[in-house]
Amino acid sequence: MKTRITEMLGIEHPIIQGGMHFVGFAELAAAVSNAGGLGIITGLTQGTPEKLAAEIARCRTMTDKPFGVNITFLPTLTPPDYPGLFQVIIDGGVKVVETAGNNPQQWMPMLKDAGIKVIHKCTAVRHALKAQSIGCDAVSVDGFECGGHPGEDDIPNFILLPRAADELSIPFVASGGMADARSLVAALAMGAEGMNMGTRFIATKEAPVHENVKKAIVAASELDTRLVMRPLRNTERVMNNAAVERLLEKEKALGANLKFEDIIEEVAGVYPKIMMNGDMDVGAWSCGMVAGLVYDIPTVKELIDRIMSEADSIIHQRLNGLY
Ligand SMILES: Cc1cc2nc3c(=O)[nH]c(=O)nc-3n(C[C@H](O)[C@H](O)[C@H](O)COP(=O)(O)O)c2cc1C
């Protein structure tokens, strides 16, 4: 399958693995790229430029295919060393950057000078248009279904994707709620040039996270995620668990008075404990509604091959057969 995204990124299949905190290590990024998609290392999980440089080098030993790095702009008082992180991405010869959280305007000249394609992930058409206007090469349009931060507009992909198609001239991929060949074909029908998956890629053999995390995703239904931090306008879709229920109780009790400090125990520093140690109830971790469509733990290659071959039969048999 050839789309504007496969052509732009030099990949075989129009499937991207979005940045994921404490999941997007070299093992997963390389597995996705080796299977013909675009794997992405999560920059902020590494924390420092030195560690990110080492992770990029490690990924190079696992694949000779293109892969990207995600840089997320966080609303924090002590920001990470963004200039240093971007510099090691450039020095490491990475050719694709996924940005998220805020637009990457400040970094565009540096990235463009280095010949890097910038895919900005955003949750609203107005943000996608802004990304286009500052020179981003593509956007990843993240609907309300998505795991992680869906923004505050709550527009699901059945509306958001065609709206993006109506407004944008740069190519975009559909993100949020994507799991299988049906997702891919539907995304293409709505004007996207491919899809970006987060949650689905966690439940794969190569994802370097504890088995408990993979099993939790397989066991979950589409009813098992919750939105947290809405009162802070930093909404995150997470898997429900004991910590999340405690957090939601605090949100209810404190109402508009809720501060980040009130929920710090449930959200700060919990990722390593969950993803590495498999301590599933220790805090809130991002997960999409799409968990309801995840039934197994295949290898990344099995997953991507299955998506592409089933997409072929949906297009050539089911859809073509309607005529
Ligand atoms: C566990 C987890 C961690 C994530 N961490 C990040 C992150 O650090 N930066 C980012 O831009 N997106 C992050 N995301 C969002 C994904 O890149 C992707 O946009 C999202 O998962 C798509 O929705 P889906 O889960 O329905 O596929 C995360 C998602 C999950 C599930």
Short mmCIF file of C-alpha atoms in Angstrom, two decimals, residues 5-227:
data_model
loop_
_atom_site.label_atom_id
_atom_site.label_comp_id
_atom_site.label_asym_id
_atom_site.label_seq_id
_atom_site.Cartn_x
_atom_site.Cartn_y
_atom_site.Cartn_z
CA ILE A 5 2.83 8.95 4.45
CA THR A 6 4.65 5.81 3.28
CA GLU A 7 6.28 7.89 0.55
CA MET A 8 7.22 10.74 2.88
CA LEU A 9 8.71 8.50 5.57
CA GLY A 10 10.20 5.83 3.32
CA ILE A 11 8.28 3.01 5.01
CA GLU A 12 6.47 -0.01 3.61
CA HIS A 13 3.17 0.12 5.53
CA PRO A 14 1.22 3.23 6.64
CA ILE A 15 1.41 2.32 10.32
CA ILE A 16 3.15 4.38 13.01
CA GLN A 17 3.80 3.51 16.65
CA GLY A 18 3.20 6.64 18.73
CA GLY A 19 5.57 7.71 21.49
CA MET A 20 4.73 6.04 24.80
CA HIS A 21 6.31 6.85 28.13
CA PHE A 22 8.27 3.85 29.49
CA VAL A 23 7.06 1.71 26.54
CA GLY A 24 8.71 3.36 23.54
CA PHE A 25 12.20 1.97 24.02
CA ALA A 26 14.50 0.81 21.22
CA GLU A 27 13.12 -2.77 21.32
CA LEU A 28 9.60 -1.71 20.32
CA ALA A 29 10.65 1.03 17.91
CA ALA A 30 13.01 -1.34 16.09
CA ALA A 31 10.40 -4.12 15.95
CA VAL A 32 7.85 -1.78 14.36
CA SER A 33 10.35 -0.40 11.86
CA ASN A 34 11.63 -3.89 11.00
CA ALA A 35 8.03 -4.94 10.33
CA GLY A 36 7.67 -2.12 7.79
CA GLY A 37 6.01 0.56 9.94
CA LEU A 38 7.58 3.54 11.68
CA GLY A 39 8.75 2.85 15.23
CA ILE A 40 9.22 5.77 17.59
CA ILE A 41 11.51 6.08 20.63
CA THR A 42 10.01 8.16 23.45
CA GLY A 43 12.53 10.93 24.11
CA LEU A 44 11.43 12.06 27.55
CA THR A 45 11.53 8.53 28.99
CA GLN A 46 15.30 8.72 28.50
CA GLY A 47 15.32 12.08 30.24
CA THR A 48 18.77 13.40 29.32
CA PRO A 49 20.38 14.04 25.92
CA GLU A 50 23.15 11.53 26.76
CA LYS A 51 20.70 8.73 27.49
CA LEU A 52 18.58 9.53 24.44
CA ALA A 53 21.71 9.46 22.26
CA ALA A 54 22.53 6.02 23.67
CA GLU A 55 18.98 4.77 23.02
CA ILE A 56 19.10 6.02 19.42
CA ALA A 57 22.45 4.25 18.96
CA ARG A 58 20.99 1.07 20.51
CA CYS A 59 18.02 1.21 18.12
CA ARG A 60 20.44 1.54 15.17
CA THR A 61 21.99 -1.79 16.18
CA MET A 62 18.53 -3.41 15.99
CA THR A 63 17.27 -2.00 12.70
CA ASP A 64 18.56 -0.40 9.53
CA LYS A 65 15.07 0.94 8.73
CA PRO A 66 13.92 4.48 9.49
CA PHE A 67 12.62 5.18 12.99
CA GLY A 68 11.57 8.34 14.80
CA VAL A 69 11.81 10.01 18.18
CA ASN A 70 8.87 11.49 20.12
CA ILE A 71 9.38 14.73 21.99
CA THR A 72 6.49 15.71 24.23
CA PHE A 73 6.22 19.27 25.51
CA LEU A 74 5.05 19.05 29.08
CA PRO A 75 3.37 21.76 31.13
CA THR A 76 6.11 21.79 33.76
CA LEU A 77 8.04 24.39 35.70
CA THR A 78 11.36 22.62 35.23
CA PRO A 79 11.40 21.61 31.58
CA PRO A 80 13.69 18.87 30.29
CA ASP A 81 16.75 19.92 28.25
CA TYR A 82 14.81 20.27 24.99
CA PRO A 83 17.68 21.90 23.03
CA GLY A 84 19.99 19.07 24.07
CA LEU A 85 17.40 16.40 23.22
CA PHE A 86 16.80 17.84 19.75
CA GLN A 87 20.55 18.13 19.17
CA VAL A 88 21.17 14.42 19.84
CA ILE A 89 18.24 13.54 17.55
CA ILE A 90 19.95 15.51 14.79
CA ASP A 91 23.41 14.17 15.61
CA GLY A 92 22.01 10.63 15.74
CA GLY A 93 20.82 10.96 12.15
CA VAL A 94 17.14 10.45 13.05
CA LYS A 95 14.96 11.64 10.18
CA VAL A 96 11.49 11.72 11.78
CA VAL A 97 10.33 13.50 14.92
CA GLU A 98 6.88 13.18 16.47
CA THR A 99 6.03 16.20 18.61
CA ALA A 100 3.10 16.45 21.02
CA GLY A 101 1.74 18.51 23.88
CA ASN A 102 2.40 21.89 22.31
CA ASN A 103 3.34 23.03 18.83
CA PRO A 104 7.03 22.74 17.90
CA GLN A 105 7.35 26.19 16.28
CA GLN A 106 10.48 27.13 18.23
CA TRP A 107 12.31 24.02 17.03
CA MET A 108 11.23 23.97 13.39
CA PRO A 109 14.22 25.84 11.88
CA MET A 110 16.68 23.49 13.60
CA LEU A 111 14.73 20.37 12.57
CA LYS A 112 14.13 21.50 9.01
CA ASP A 113 17.81 22.46 8.54
CA ALA A 114 18.66 18.88 9.51
CA GLY A 115 16.20 17.48 6.91
CA ILE A 116 13.95 16.00 9.60
CA LYS A 117 10.27 15.29 8.88
CA VAL A 118 8.10 16.61 11.70
CA ILE A 119 4.82 14.89 12.51
CA HIS A 120 2.90 16.88 15.09
CA LYS A 121 0.32 14.95 17.11
CA CYS A 122 -2.71 17.03 18.01
CA THR A 123 -6.31 16.64 19.09
CA ALA A 124 -8.05 19.52 17.31
CA VAL A 125 -8.37 20.73 13.73
CA ARG A 126 -7.25 24.23 14.77
CA HIS A 127 -4.04 22.78 16.22
CA ALA A 128 -3.49 20.73 13.06
CA LEU A 129 -3.87 23.88 10.97
CA LYS A 130 -1.38 25.68 13.19
CA ALA A 131 1.06 22.78 12.74
CA GLN A 132 0.60 23.02 8.98
CA SER A 133 1.16 26.78 9.02
CA ILE A 134 4.50 26.48 10.87
CA GLY A 135 5.85 23.94 8.40
CA CYS A 136 5.12 20.54 9.94
CA ASP A 137 5.28 17.84 7.29
CA ALA A 138 2.32 15.83 8.61
CA VAL A 139 0.02 15.60 11.59
CA SER A 140 -1.22 12.73 13.68
CA VAL A 141 -4.86 13.48 14.48
CA ASP A 142 -5.63 12.07 17.91
CA GLY A 143 -9.35 11.54 18.59
CA PHE A 144 -11.20 11.50 21.91
CA GLU A 145 -10.88 7.68 22.05
CA CYS A 146 -7.12 7.82 22.39
CA GLY A 147 -4.98 6.60 25.23
CA GLY A 148 -3.06 9.44 26.85
CA HIS A 149 -4.06 13.08 26.44
CA PRO A 150 -7.15 13.58 24.26
CA GLY A 151 -7.33 17.35 24.88
CA GLU A 152 -10.47 19.09 26.10
CA ASP A 153 -12.72 19.17 23.00
CA ASP A 154 -13.91 15.53 23.15
CA ILE A 155 -14.32 15.05 19.39
CA PRO A 156 -14.20 11.36 18.40
CA ASN A 157 -12.44 10.28 15.23
CA PHE A 158 -15.60 9.72 13.17
CA ILE A 159 -15.97 13.51 13.17
CA LEU A 160 -12.40 14.65 13.73
CA LEU A 161 -10.79 12.78 10.81
CA PRO A 162 -13.13 13.96 8.05
CA ARG A 163 -12.96 17.48 9.53
CA ALA A 164 -9.16 17.29 9.34
CA ALA A 165 -9.43 16.04 5.75
CA ASP A 166 -11.67 19.00 4.88
CA GLU A 167 -9.18 21.55 6.21
CA LEU A 168 -5.64 20.24 5.79
CA SER A 169 -3.41 20.07 2.78
CA ILE A 170 -0.53 18.24 4.49
CA PRO A 171 -1.03 14.49 5.00
CA PHE A 172 -2.32 13.16 8.31
CA VAL A 173 -2.57 9.83 10.07
CA ALA A 174 -5.48 8.75 12.24
CA SER A 175 -4.60 8.22 15.89
CA GLY A 176 -6.71 6.99 18.79
CA GLY A 177 -8.86 3.88 18.72
CA MET A 178 -6.86 2.22 15.93
CA ALA A 179 -6.33 -1.52 16.38
CA ASP A 180 -6.74 -3.55 13.22
CA ALA A 181 -7.39 -3.63 9.48
CA ARG A 182 -10.88 -2.20 9.95
CA SER A 183 -9.36 0.83 11.69
CA LEU A 184 -6.85 1.32 8.88
CA VAL A 185 -9.36 1.04 6.03
CA ALA A 186 -11.84 3.31 7.84
CA ALA A 187 -9.09 5.86 8.52
CA LEU A 188 -8.13 5.83 4.84
CA ALA A 189 -11.79 6.24 3.87
CA MET A 190 -12.00 9.31 6.08
CA GLY A 191 -9.06 10.93 4.38
CA ALA A 192 -6.11 9.82 6.51
CA GLU A 193 -2.93 8.49 4.87
CA GLY A 194 -2.29 5.89 7.55
CA MET A 195 -2.72 5.23 11.24
CA ASN A 196 -0.87 5.72 14.49
CA MET A 197 -1.34 3.18 17.29
CA GLY A 198 -0.39 3.32 20.94
CA THR A 199 -2.30 0.90 23.17
CA ARG A 200 -2.41 -1.89 20.54
CA PHE A 201 1.38 -1.92 20.28
CA ILE A 202 1.81 -2.39 24.05
CA ALA A 203 0.16 -5.82 23.80
CA THR A 204 2.88 -7.27 21.57
CA LYS A 205 5.68 -9.70 22.34
CA GLU A 206 8.43 -7.14 21.74
CA ALA A 207 6.97 -4.30 23.85
CA PRO A 208 9.53 -4.12 26.68
CA VAL A 209 6.97 -3.89 29.49
CA HIS A 210 5.87 -6.29 32.23
CA GLU A 211 3.52 -9.11 31.17
CA ASN A 212 0.91 -7.77 33.63
CA VAL A 213 0.50 -4.65 31.49
CA LYS A 214 -0.10 -6.68 28.32
CA LYS A 215 -2.53 -8.99 30.12
CA ALA A 216 -4.42 -6.00 31.58
CA ILE A 217 -4.95 -4.61 28.09
CA VAL A 218 -6.15 -7.95 26.72
CA ALA A 219 -8.50 -8.38 29.71
CA ALA A 220 -9.95 -4.86 29.49
CA SER A 221 -13.08 -3.97 27.59
CA GLU A 222 -13.90 -0.67 25.92
CA LEU A 223 -15.63 0.33 29.18
CA ASP A 224 -12.50 0.15 31.31
CA THR A 225 -10.81 3.50 30.74
CA ARG A 226 -11.43 6.70 32.69
CA LEU A 227 -10.64 10.37 32.14
#
